[in-house]
mmCIF file of C-alpha atoms and ligand atoms in Angstrom:
data_model
loop_
_atom_site.group_PDB
_atom_site.id
_atom_site.type_symbol
_atom_site.label_atom_id
_atom_site.label_comp_id
_atom_site.label_asym_id
_atom_site.label_seq_id
_atom_site.Cartn_x
_atom_site.Cartn_y
_atom_site.Cartn_z
ATOM 1 C CA UNK A 1 74.413 92.517 80.711
ATOM 2 C CA UNK A 2 76.783 92.949 78.591
ATOM 3 C CA UNK A 3 80.637 93.404 78.140
ATOM 4 C CA UNK A 4 80.249 96.405 76.670
ATOM 5 C CA UNK A 5 77.831 98.227 79.062
ATOM 6 C CA UNK A 6 77.832 98.433 82.859
ATOM 7 C CA UNK A 7 75.129 97.536 85.517
ATOM 8 C CA UNK A 8 74.768 97.164 89.062
ATOM 9 C CA UNK A 9 73.151 94.426 89.605
ATOM 10 C CA UNK A 10 73.151 90.555 88.832
ATOM 11 C CA UNK A 11 70.148 89.520 86.734
ATOM 12 C CA UNK A 12 69.338 85.519 85.709
ATOM 13 C CA UNK A 13 71.121 85.178 82.567
ATOM 14 C CA UNK A 14 74.264 87.154 83.180
ATOM 15 C CA UNK A 15 77.506 86.271 82.805
ATOM 16 C CA UNK A 16 79.212 87.029 85.936
ATOM 17 C CA UNK A 17 82.848 86.590 87.041
ATOM 18 C CA UNK A 18 83.700 84.886 90.166
ATOM 19 C CA UNK A 19 86.664 85.900 92.080
ATOM 20 C CA UNK A 20 87.778 83.094 94.650
ATOM 21 C CA UNK A 21 91.850 84.722 94.313
ATOM 22 C CA UNK A 22 94.255 86.226 91.849
ATOM 23 C CA UNK A 23 94.555 82.782 90.217
ATOM 24 C CA UNK A 24 91.023 81.308 90.787
ATOM 25 C CA UNK A 25 88.741 82.944 88.947
ATOM 26 C CA UNK A 26 85.565 80.976 87.331
ATOM 27 C CA UNK A 27 82.997 82.412 84.689
ATOM 28 C CA UNK A 28 79.438 81.839 85.602
ATOM 29 C CA UNK A 29 76.176 81.939 83.912
ATOM 30 C CA UNK A 30 73.177 82.403 85.676
ATOM 31 C CA UNK A 31 70.556 79.824 85.745
ATOM 32 C CA UNK A 32 68.434 80.379 88.693
ATOM 33 C CA UNK A 33 67.831 76.650 89.995
ATOM 34 C CA UNK A 34 71.222 75.644 89.508
ATOM 35 C CA UNK A 35 74.332 75.122 91.983
ATOM 36 C CA UNK A 36 78.116 75.607 91.478
ATOM 37 C CA UNK A 37 80.031 74.362 93.558
ATOM 38 C CA UNK A 38 83.329 75.934 94.757
ATOM 39 C CA UNK A 39 86.359 75.114 96.952
ATOM 40 C CA UNK A 40 84.561 77.207 99.727
ATOM 41 C CA UNK A 41 81.182 74.898 99.228
ATOM 42 C CA UNK A 42 77.583 74.745 97.155
ATOM 43 C CA UNK A 43 77.083 78.547 95.764
ATOM 44 C CA UNK A 44 73.547 78.749 94.509
ATOM 45 C CA UNK A 45 72.560 80.766 91.591
ATOM 46 C CA UNK A 46 69.556 82.027 92.667
ATOM 47 C CA UNK A 47 72.092 83.771 95.830
ATOM 48 C CA UNK A 48 74.169 86.057 93.675
ATOM 49 C CA UNK A 49 70.324 87.729 91.739
ATOM 50 C CA UNK A 50 69.578 90.654 92.427
ATOM 51 C CA UNK A 51 73.112 91.304 94.542
ATOM 52 C CA UNK A 52 75.204 93.898 92.866
ATOM 53 C CA UNK A 53 78.123 93.316 91.796
ATOM 54 C CA UNK A 54 81.469 93.296 93.342
ATOM 55 C CA UNK A 55 79.743 92.084 95.788
ATOM 56 C CA UNK A 56 81.495 89.458 98.530
ATOM 57 C CA UNK A 57 79.123 86.463 99.186
ATOM 58 C CA UNK A 58 79.559 84.223 101.483
ATOM 59 C CA UNK A 59 79.615 79.859 101.231
ATOM 60 C CA UNK A 60 80.116 77.631 104.224
ATOM 61 C CA UNK A 61 83.964 77.610 104.486
ATOM 62 C CA UNK A 62 84.833 80.997 102.865
ATOM 63 C CA UNK A 63 83.854 83.558 100.750
ATOM 64 C CA UNK A 64 84.250 85.041 97.023
ATOM 65 C CA UNK A 65 83.497 87.992 95.567
ATOM 66 C CA UNK A 66 81.284 88.234 92.377
ATOM 67 C CA UNK A 67 82.293 90.585 89.710
ATOM 68 C CA UNK A 68 80.903 92.109 86.467
ATOM 69 C CA UNK A 69 82.597 90.301 83.876
ATOM 70 C CA UNK A 70 85.329 92.845 81.371
ATOM 71 C CA UNK A 71 87.458 91.958 78.794
ATOM 72 C CA UNK A 72 90.453 91.396 80.922
ATOM 73 C CA UNK A 73 88.153 89.297 83.296
ATOM 74 C CA UNK A 74 87.518 86.872 80.116
ATOM 75 C CA UNK A 75 91.131 86.757 78.606
ATOM 76 C CA UNK A 76 92.120 85.936 81.692
ATOM 77 C CA UNK A 77 89.226 83.344 82.052
ATOM 78 C CA UNK A 78 88.381 82.288 78.088
ATOM 79 C CA UNK A 79 88.172 78.853 77.188
ATOM 80 C CA UNK A 80 90.983 78.855 75.023
ATOM 81 C CA UNK A 81 90.072 77.581 71.414
ATOM 82 C CA UNK A 82 93.521 78.844 70.234
ATOM 83 C CA UNK A 83 96.177 80.506 71.429
ATOM 84 C CA UNK A 84 95.580 84.025 72.232
ATOM 85 C CA UNK A 85 96.444 87.704 72.673
ATOM 86 C CA UNK A 86 96.931 89.199 76.247
ATOM 87 C CA UNK A 87 96.169 92.216 77.817
ATOM 88 C CA UNK A 88 99.779 93.565 77.781
ATOM 89 C CA UNK A 89 99.553 93.383 73.748
ATOM 90 C CA UNK A 90 95.656 94.556 73.573
ATOM 91 C CA UNK A 91 96.013 97.306 75.232
ATOM 92 C CA UNK A 92 99.172 98.782 73.210
ATOM 93 C CA UNK A 93 97.196 97.191 70.022
ATOM 94 C CA UNK A 94 94.247 99.202 70.986
ATOM 95 C CA UNK A 95 96.097 102.194 71.428
ATOM 96 C CA UNK A 96 98.359 101.953 68.630
ATOM 97 C CA UNK A 97 95.450 101.657 66.694
ATOM 98 C CA UNK A 98 93.892 104.400 67.353
ATOM 99 C CA UNK A 99 90.550 102.918 68.298
ATOM 100 C CA UNK A 100 87.741 104.708 69.802
ATOM 101 C CA UNK A 101 84.184 104.382 70.368
ATOM 102 C CA UNK A 102 82.796 104.519 66.275
ATOM 103 C CA UNK A 103 85.319 102.926 64.869
ATOM 104 C CA UNK A 104 84.908 100.116 62.714
ATOM 105 C CA UNK A 105 87.802 97.721 62.876
ATOM 106 C CA UNK A 106 88.612 95.212 60.741
ATOM 107 C CA UNK A 107 90.341 91.312 62.554
ATOM 108 C CA UNK A 108 91.565 88.011 60.703
ATOM 109 C CA UNK A 109 91.456 84.910 62.587
ATOM 110 C CA UNK A 110 89.202 85.570 65.274
ATOM 111 C CA UNK A 111 90.959 82.784 67.122
ATOM 112 C CA UNK A 112 89.307 82.385 70.846
ATOM 113 C CA UNK A 113 87.951 86.185 70.633
ATOM 114 C CA UNK A 114 90.508 87.419 73.076
ATOM 115 C CA UNK A 115 90.808 90.560 71.018
ATOM 116 C CA UNK A 116 87.846 90.938 69.755
ATOM 117 C CA UNK A 117 85.960 91.401 73.314
ATOM 118 C CA UNK A 118 88.367 94.252 73.789
ATOM 119 C CA UNK A 119 87.955 95.864 70.435
ATOM 120 C CA UNK A 120 84.540 95.653 70.805
ATOM 121 C CA UNK A 121 84.528 97.430 74.266
ATOM 122 C CA UNK A 122 86.259 100.109 73.021
ATOM 123 C CA UNK A 123 84.620 101.059 69.977
ATOM 124 C CA UNK A 124 80.992 100.898 71.278
ATOM 125 C CA UNK A 125 78.485 101.743 70.763
ATOM 126 C CA UNK A 126 78.402 103.508 67.700
ATOM 127 C CA UNK A 127 81.548 101.305 65.980
ATOM 128 C CA UNK A 128 81.671 97.781 64.540
ATOM 129 C CA UNK A 129 83.662 94.890 64.025
ATOM 130 C CA UNK A 130 83.766 92.685 60.946
ATOM 131 C CA UNK A 131 86.086 89.669 62.365
ATOM 132 C CA UNK A 132 86.997 86.592 60.267
ATOM 133 C CA UNK A 133 87.517 83.070 61.218
ATOM 134 C CA UNK A 134 88.219 80.462 58.785
ATOM 135 C CA UNK A 135 87.524 77.672 60.953
ATOM 136 C CA UNK A 136 84.349 76.423 60.874
ATOM 137 C CA UNK A 137 83.635 75.347 64.683
ATOM 138 C CA UNK A 138 85.574 78.680 66.279
ATOM 139 C CA UNK A 139 83.975 81.226 64.512
ATOM 140 C CA UNK A 140 80.344 79.437 65.281
ATOM 141 C CA UNK A 141 81.071 79.673 68.782
ATOM 142 C CA UNK A 142 82.903 82.796 69.117
ATOM 143 C CA UNK A 143 79.204 84.300 67.180
ATOM 144 C CA UNK A 144 77.631 82.151 70.358
ATOM 145 C CA UNK A 145 79.905 84.274 72.927
ATOM 146 C CA UNK A 146 79.309 87.085 71.497
ATOM 147 C CA UNK A 147 75.715 86.704 71.905
ATOM 148 C CA UNK A 148 75.763 85.396 74.907
ATOM 149 C CA UNK A 149 77.892 88.801 76.559
ATOM 150 C CA UNK A 150 75.660 90.617 74.916
ATOM 151 C CA UNK A 151 78.062 92.126 72.064
ATOM 152 C CA UNK A 152 76.547 90.891 68.694
ATOM 153 C CA UNK A 153 75.281 93.244 67.764
ATOM 154 C CA UNK A 154 78.718 95.119 67.653
ATOM 155 C CA UNK A 155 80.013 92.243 65.882
ATOM 156 C CA UNK A 156 79.873 90.517 61.877
ATOM 157 C CA UNK A 157 81.915 87.066 62.441
ATOM 158 C CA UNK A 158 82.142 85.307 58.819
ATOM 159 C CA UNK A 159 83.745 82.067 58.492
ATOM 160 C CA UNK A 160 85.818 82.371 55.355
ATOM 161 C CA UNK A 161 89.293 82.140 54.247
ATOM 162 C CA UNK A 162 90.815 85.670 54.146
ATOM 163 C CA UNK A 163 93.826 84.411 52.377
ATOM 164 C CA UNK A 164 92.366 82.817 49.343
ATOM 165 C CA UNK A 165 88.962 85.106 49.509
ATOM 166 C CA UNK A 166 89.863 88.715 50.582
ATOM 167 C CA UNK A 167 87.866 90.797 53.399
ATOM 168 C CA UNK A 168 85.712 91.661 50.392
ATOM 169 C CA UNK A 169 85.160 94.994 52.355
ATOM 170 C CA UNK A 170 85.097 98.814 50.310
ATOM 171 C CA UNK A 171 86.892 101.272 51.999
ATOM 172 C CA UNK A 172 84.813 101.128 55.372
ATOM 173 C CA UNK A 173 87.404 100.337 57.936
ATOM 174 C CA UNK A 174 89.493 103.059 60.143
ATOM 175 C CA UNK A 175 91.734 99.905 60.764
ATOM 176 C CA UNK A 176 93.004 96.367 60.038
ATOM 177 C CA UNK A 177 93.969 93.733 63.113
ATOM 178 C CA UNK A 178 96.143 90.639 61.544
ATOM 179 C CA UNK A 179 96.632 87.642 63.582
ATOM 180 C CA UNK A 180 97.346 84.902 60.197
ATOM 181 C CA UNK A 181 100.961 82.391 59.536
ATOM 182 C CA UNK A 182 100.389 84.716 56.301
ATOM 183 C CA UNK A 183 99.425 87.737 57.136
ATOM 184 C CA UNK A 184 101.556 88.981 53.543
ATOM 185 C CA UNK A 185 98.980 86.978 51.980
ATOM 186 C CA UNK A 186 95.989 89.933 53.331
ATOM 187 C CA UNK A 187 97.610 93.434 52.902
ATOM 188 C CA UNK A 188 96.334 94.189 49.311
ATOM 189 C CA UNK A 189 93.294 92.990 50.653
ATOM 190 C CA UNK A 190 92.965 95.208 53.661
ATOM 191 C CA UNK A 191 94.091 97.961 51.883
ATOM 192 C CA UNK A 192 91.015 97.503 49.855
ATOM 193 C CA UNK A 193 88.991 97.419 53.610
ATOM 194 C CA UNK A 194 90.525 100.957 54.906
ATOM 195 C CA UNK A 195 88.949 104.098 54.449
ATOM 196 C CA UNK A 196 89.655 105.973 51.101
ATOM 197 C CA UNK A 197 91.416 108.227 53.169
ATOM 198 C CA UNK A 198 93.601 105.766 54.980
ATOM 199 C CA UNK A 199 94.041 104.170 58.560
ATOM 200 C CA UNK A 200 96.184 101.398 60.651
ATOM 201 C CA UNK A 201 97.474 98.570 59.891
ATOM 202 C CA UNK A 202 98.723 95.826 62.992
ATOM 203 C CA UNK A 203 100.449 92.421 62.369
ATOM 204 C CA UNK A 204 101.060 89.913 65.081
ATOM 205 C CA UNK A 205 103.137 87.506 63.966
ATOM 206 C CA UNK A 206 105.722 84.911 66.553
ATOM 207 C CA UNK A 207 108.839 85.027 64.029
ATOM 208 C CA UNK A 208 111.095 87.865 62.841
ATOM 209 C CA UNK A 209 111.004 86.251 59.764
ATOM 210 C CA UNK A 210 107.459 87.091 59.479
ATOM 211 C CA UNK A 211 107.962 90.443 60.106
ATOM 212 C CA UNK A 212 110.305 90.664 57.419
ATOM 213 C CA UNK A 213 108.049 89.496 54.655
ATOM 214 C CA UNK A 214 104.738 91.723 56.463
ATOM 215 C CA UNK A 215 107.375 94.818 56.070
ATOM 216 C CA UNK A 216 107.950 94.213 52.614
ATOM 217 C CA UNK A 217 104.908 93.771 52.126
ATOM 218 C CA UNK A 218 103.126 96.680 53.543
ATOM 219 C CA UNK A 219 106.124 99.206 51.789
ATOM 220 C CA UNK A 220 105.289 98.298 48.391
ATOM 221 C CA UNK A 221 101.503 98.503 48.570
ATOM 222 C CA UNK A 222 102.111 101.985 50.166
ATOM 223 C CA UNK A 223 102.324 101.616 54.011
ATOM 224 C CA UNK A 224 104.676 103.997 56.007
ATOM 225 C CA UNK A 225 105.815 104.559 59.828
ATOM 226 C CA UNK A 226 105.964 100.840 60.373
ATOM 227 C CA UNK A 227 107.029 100.038 63.760
ATOM 228 C CA UNK A 228 107.702 96.942 65.035
ATOM 229 C CA UNK A 229 107.435 96.298 68.779
ATOM 230 C CA UNK A 230 107.703 93.365 71.192
ATOM 231 C CA UNK A 231 105.991 93.680 74.532
ATOM 232 C CA UNK A 232 107.407 92.068 77.589
ATOM 233 C CA UNK A 233 105.425 91.811 80.586
ATOM 234 C CA UNK A 234 107.677 92.321 83.592
ATOM 235 C CA UNK A 235 106.313 91.358 87.008
ATOM 236 C CA UNK A 236 108.013 92.694 90.377
ATOM 237 C CA UNK A 237 107.086 90.711 93.792
ATOM 238 C CA UNK A 238 106.939 93.320 96.983
ATOM 239 C CA UNK A 239 108.803 91.878 100.332
ATOM 240 C CA UNK A 240 109.595 92.784 103.557
ATOM 241 C CA UNK A 241 113.209 92.811 104.236
ATOM 242 C CA UNK A 242 114.471 92.864 107.654
ATOM 243 C CA UNK A 243 117.851 94.337 108.793
ATOM 244 C CA UNK A 244 118.843 94.277 112.559
ATOM 245 C CA UNK A 245 119.028 97.915 113.918
ATOM 246 C CA UNK A 246 122.753 99.317 113.775
ATOM 247 C CA UNK A 247 124.573 100.063 117.122
ATOM 248 C CA UNK A 248 126.838 102.673 116.417
ATOM 249 C CA UNK A 249 127.487 103.898 119.868
ATOM 250 C CA UNK A 250 126.369 107.569 119.953
ATOM 251 C CA UNK A 251 126.646 108.727 116.853
ATOM 252 C CA UNK A 252 123.209 109.199 114.048
ATOM 253 C CA UNK A 253 123.076 107.821 110.497
ATOM 254 C CA UNK A 254 123.010 110.579 108.443
ATOM 255 C CA UNK A 255 121.409 110.253 104.490
ATOM 256 C CA UNK A 256 124.172 111.764 102.357
ATOM 257 C CA UNK A 257 124.287 111.722 98.565
ATOM 258 C CA UNK A 258 121.739 108.459 98.314
ATOM 259 C CA UNK A 259 123.670 106.187 101.347
ATOM 260 C CA UNK A 260 124.195 106.100 104.749
ATOM 261 C CA UNK A 261 127.088 107.221 106.677
ATOM 262 C CA UNK A 262 128.110 108.128 110.358
ATOM 263 C CA UNK A 263 127.637 111.555 111.682
ATOM 264 C CA UNK A 264 130.657 111.156 113.981
ATOM 265 C CA UNK A 265 130.968 113.894 117.131
ATOM 266 C CA UNK A 266 134.489 113.192 118.776
ATOM 267 C CA UNK A 267 135.175 116.468 117.415
ATOM 268 C CA UNK A 268 133.328 118.378 120.583
ATOM 269 C CA UNK A 269 130.565 118.902 118.517
ATOM 270 C CA UNK A 270 131.178 119.927 115.250
ATOM 271 C CA UNK A 271 130.764 117.684 112.141
ATOM 272 C CA UNK A 272 133.688 116.113 110.427
ATOM 273 C CA UNK A 273 134.144 113.488 107.614
ATOM 274 C CA UNK A 274 130.768 115.191 105.595
ATOM 275 C CA UNK A 275 130.394 117.013 102.644
ATOM 276 C CA UNK A 276 127.916 119.595 103.163
ATOM 277 C CA UNK A 277 125.234 121.126 100.950
ATOM 278 C CA UNK A 278 123.076 123.703 101.115
ATOM 279 C CA UNK A 279 119.166 124.073 100.015
ATOM 280 C CA UNK A 280 119.583 125.549 97.331
ATOM 281 C CA UNK A 281 116.503 123.925 95.823
ATOM 282 C CA UNK A 282 116.779 121.976 93.004
ATOM 283 C CA UNK A 283 115.555 119.078 91.573
ATOM 284 C CA UNK A 284 117.742 116.068 93.324
ATOM 285 C CA UNK A 285 116.466 117.836 96.411
ATOM 286 C CA UNK A 286 113.247 118.326 95.532
ATOM 287 C CA UNK A 287 113.290 114.570 95.149
ATOM 288 C CA UNK A 288 115.412 113.706 98.207
ATOM 289 C CA UNK A 289 112.890 115.614 100.153
ATOM 290 C CA UNK A 290 110.289 114.140 98.756
ATOM 291 C CA UNK A 291 112.016 110.148 99.912
ATOM 292 C CA UNK A 292 112.507 111.740 103.071
ATOM 293 C CA UNK A 293 109.285 113.053 104.163
ATOM 294 C CA UNK A 294 108.067 109.432 102.706
ATOM 295 C CA UNK A 295 110.578 107.415 104.558
ATOM 296 C CA UNK A 296 109.950 108.527 108.419
ATOM 297 C CA UNK A 297 113.763 110.478 107.712
ATOM 298 C CA UNK A 298 113.687 114.565 108.609
ATOM 299 C CA UNK A 299 116.081 116.846 107.718
ATOM 300 C CA UNK A 300 117.675 118.818 110.482
ATOM 301 C CA UNK A 301 116.031 122.612 110.180
ATOM 302 C CA UNK A 302 113.086 120.292 110.714
ATOM 303 C CA UNK A 303 114.260 119.025 114.041
ATOM 304 C CA UNK A 304 115.091 122.503 114.835
ATOM 305 C CA UNK A 305 111.292 123.355 114.224
ATOM 306 C CA UNK A 306 110.763 120.366 116.813
ATOM 307 C CA UNK A 307 113.522 121.038 119.139
ATOM 308 C CA UNK A 308 112.316 124.612 119.792
ATOM 309 C CA UNK A 309 109.128 124.169 120.475
ATOM 310 C CA UNK A 310 109.463 121.857 122.836
ATOM 311 C CA UNK A 311 112.847 121.987 124.627
ATOM 312 C CA UNK A 312 111.993 119.410 127.536
ATOM 313 C CA UNK A 313 111.316 116.177 125.450
ATOM 314 C CA UNK A 314 114.551 117.083 123.578
ATOM 315 C CA UNK A 315 116.270 114.371 122.761
ATOM 316 C CA UNK A 316 120.377 115.088 122.986
ATOM 317 C CA UNK A 317 122.686 112.849 120.598
ATOM 318 C CA UNK A 318 125.561 114.422 118.391
ATOM 319 C CA UNK A 319 123.894 116.648 116.034
ATOM 320 C CA UNK A 320 122.597 118.771 119.681
ATOM 321 C CA UNK A 321 126.094 119.444 120.279
ATOM 322 C CA UNK A 322 126.427 120.919 116.651
ATOM 323 C CA UNK A 323 126.949 124.578 115.638
ATOM 324 C CA UNK A 324 124.021 126.412 115.589
ATOM 325 C CA UNK A 325 124.540 128.530 113.128
ATOM 326 C CA UNK A 326 124.932 126.352 110.726
ATOM 327 C CA UNK A 327 122.114 126.953 108.373
ATOM 328 C CA UNK A 328 122.381 123.292 106.417
ATOM 329 C CA UNK A 329 120.288 120.677 105.865
ATOM 330 C CA UNK A 330 121.348 117.523 105.993
ATOM 331 C CA UNK A 331 118.264 114.269 106.401
ATOM 332 C CA UNK A 332 118.970 111.532 109.127
ATOM 333 C CA UNK A 333 116.905 108.951 110.436
ATOM 334 C CA UNK A 334 114.051 109.659 112.570
ATOM 335 C CA UNK A 335 115.437 106.507 115.067
ATOM 336 C CA UNK A 336 111.809 107.898 117.351
ATOM 337 C CA UNK A 337 109.336 107.702 114.595
ATOM 338 C CA UNK A 338 111.094 105.485 113.388
ATOM 339 C CA UNK A 339 110.757 103.003 115.769
ATOM 340 C CA UNK A 340 106.956 104.006 116.406
ATOM 341 C CA UNK A 341 106.594 103.091 113.316
ATOM 342 C CA UNK A 342 105.290 98.931 113.454
ATOM 343 C CA UNK A 343 102.592 98.858 110.641
ATOM 344 C CA UNK A 344 102.548 95.646 107.971
ATOM 345 C CA UNK A 345 101.184 98.986 105.509
ATOM 346 C CA UNK A 346 104.283 101.498 105.963
ATOM 347 C CA UNK A 347 107.261 101.658 103.573
ATOM 348 C CA UNK A 348 109.749 101.345 106.547
ATOM 349 C CA UNK A 349 109.371 101.198 110.235
ATOM 350 C CA UNK A 350 110.375 98.751 112.848
ATOM 351 C CA UNK A 351 108.747 95.636 114.515
ATOM 352 C CA UNK A 352 110.714 95.822 117.903
ATOM 353 C CA UNK A 353 113.532 97.432 119.464
ATOM 354 C CA UNK A 354 116.388 95.755 117.107
ATOM 355 C CA UNK A 355 115.825 95.690 114.346
ATOM 356 C CA UNK A 356 113.350 97.247 111.175
ATOM 357 C CA UNK A 357 112.088 96.323 107.789
ATOM 358 C CA UNK A 358 111.257 98.250 104.579
ATOM 359 C CA UNK A 359 109.211 98.014 101.651
ATOM 360 C CA UNK A 360 111.020 96.726 98.206
ATOM 361 C CA UNK A 361 110.233 94.758 95.118
ATOM 362 C CA UNK A 362 112.224 92.742 92.768
ATOM 363 C CA UNK A 363 111.470 91.280 89.398
ATOM 364 C CA UNK A 364 109.922 87.406 89.344
ATOM 365 C CA UNK A 365 112.223 84.753 88.753
ATOM 366 C CA UNK A 366 110.099 83.293 85.797
ATOM 367 C CA UNK A 367 108.308 86.005 83.370
ATOM 368 C CA UNK A 368 106.193 84.951 80.865
ATOM 369 C CA UNK A 369 108.755 85.548 77.670
ATOM 370 C CA UNK A 370 108.313 86.402 73.901
ATOM 371 C CA UNK A 371 105.031 86.038 72.317
ATOM 372 C CA UNK A 372 105.286 88.067 69.810
ATOM 373 C CA UNK A 373 106.217 90.735 67.618
ATOM 374 C CA UNK A 374 103.875 93.709 66.837
ATOM 375 C CA UNK A 375 104.091 95.371 63.906
ATOM 376 C CA UNK A 376 102.021 98.521 62.696
ATOM 377 C CA UNK A 377 101.639 100.798 60.142
ATOM 378 C CA UNK A 378 99.328 103.776 58.547
ATOM 379 C CA UNK A 379 98.333 103.669 55.052
ATOM 380 C CA UNK A 380 97.426 107.640 53.790
ATOM 381 C CA UNK A 381 95.195 107.335 51.382
ATOM 382 C CA UNK A 382 93.634 103.954 49.602
ATOM 383 C CA UNK A 383 92.320 104.391 46.054
HETATM 384 C C1 SAM B 401 96.496 82.573 67.475
HETATM 385 S S1 SAM B 401 94.863 82.505 66.359
HETATM 386 C C2 SAM B 401 93.599 84.108 67.112
HETATM 387 C C3 SAM B 401 93.386 84.619 68.055
HETATM 388 C C4 SAM B 401 93.205 85.969 68.270
HETATM 389 N N1 SAM B 401 93.721 86.926 67.936
HETATM 390 C C5 SAM B 401 92.488 85.996 69.878
HETATM 391 O O1 SAM B 401 93.320 87.004 70.283
HETATM 392 O O2 SAM B 401 91.852 85.357 70.541
HETATM 393 C C6 SAM B 401 95.231 82.908 64.683
HETATM 394 C C7 SAM B 401 93.464 82.201 63.907
HETATM 395 O O3 SAM B 401 93.448 82.155 62.713
HETATM 396 C C8 SAM B 401 92.653 81.825 61.645
HETATM 397 N N2 SAM B 401 93.363 81.893 60.644
HETATM 398 C C9 SAM B 401 94.105 81.224 60.124
HETATM 399 N N3 SAM B 401 94.282 81.889 58.907
HETATM 400 C C10 SAM B 401 93.669 82.199 58.494
HETATM 401 C C11 SAM B 401 93.140 82.224 57.053
HETATM 402 N N4 SAM B 401 93.664 82.408 56.116
HETATM 403 N N5 SAM B 401 91.621 83.059 57.688
HETATM 404 C C12 SAM B 401 90.696 83.085 58.348
HETATM 405 N N6 SAM B 401 91.660 82.893 59.360
HETATM 406 C C13 SAM B 401 92.830 82.484 59.304
HETATM 407 C C14 SAM B 401 93.152 80.504 63.038
HETATM 408 O O4 SAM B 401 91.883 79.352 62.434
HETATM 409 C C15 SAM B 401 93.146 80.943 64.310
HETATM 410 O O5 SAM B 401 91.714 80.801 64.528
#
């Protein structure tokens, strides 16, 4: 098992992720003969050996999934020894540093190894990560974890104070990542670690004063294209809203310019009060059409095709009394289709004859806020 390579079946000694729910996961190192207690009952490790990753596994009172480890799952399950970087920032860092298989990366500090796991997965199998940590125990534990996770061949962990002693790497790196209290103290050394043709640097700092100082030092060291970002995650909860079906008498509902208006039939079947538009095939109408197709609505011209094919099933409503020469297309609620749509996975439909539901989403009230600023810069040439 390796965080950088995938395989199908679980073996003794593998690190696996037990998924009992979105906020209930466990990391487990498989040891034949051991037992792990879950909220669904005991799970014998031997029961997992030979099973396919991704399998559903039954305990006495329920089931769980046994997943192949990934850096993303590790990030949400790892034992915290420090503050860590999460996948929102990590994915942005990976893209902005232009990391790929074969990249040589320098990182400090290693901390809990959250970012390190993702970097390694990205740069393997031909790249290498040089990670520096001045806390003795943290450096040791990180190296042990890389070993257990089958990725030690892609990483060198060095126990060192980089602010004091620098990286001592001579023009080998494509990218440098700094998560340090005083990143400006190592920028000169980072420049020496970057390849002669230059490369990218990123510094993560929680405070804007740190960012300002880092930017000044980057500029004075010849780095250009400085950009600072803050990644904020915005979660949305999917909700089902139930509303009573409006009783509008003999009239129909007409979707008009994105809003619902009443299609009154009092004028002997002639439309009043509605500005009609011909189908010119503009972009905005296409968007309306997509919405209509996806949401139980249909345009009048579509309805006419239905009507001519089976007159006996024709539904009499206000629109049937309209001028048949009209070439206009107006989206209308297809009540019948709406009422036949009762499934939970539908976006819009009726659960009974009196109300209808639609799926929508709203941002959650509590969301993770500021973690830090990410400052990126480029060096085009390093002497
Ligand atoms: C916030 S943690 C890094 C977390 C890491 N990015 C992760 O995702 O798990 C910062 C680490 O930098 C280390 N550190 C601080 N100053 C250092 C220095 N001068 N040299 C090396 N490591 C240092 C700290 O010991 C700490 O473990």
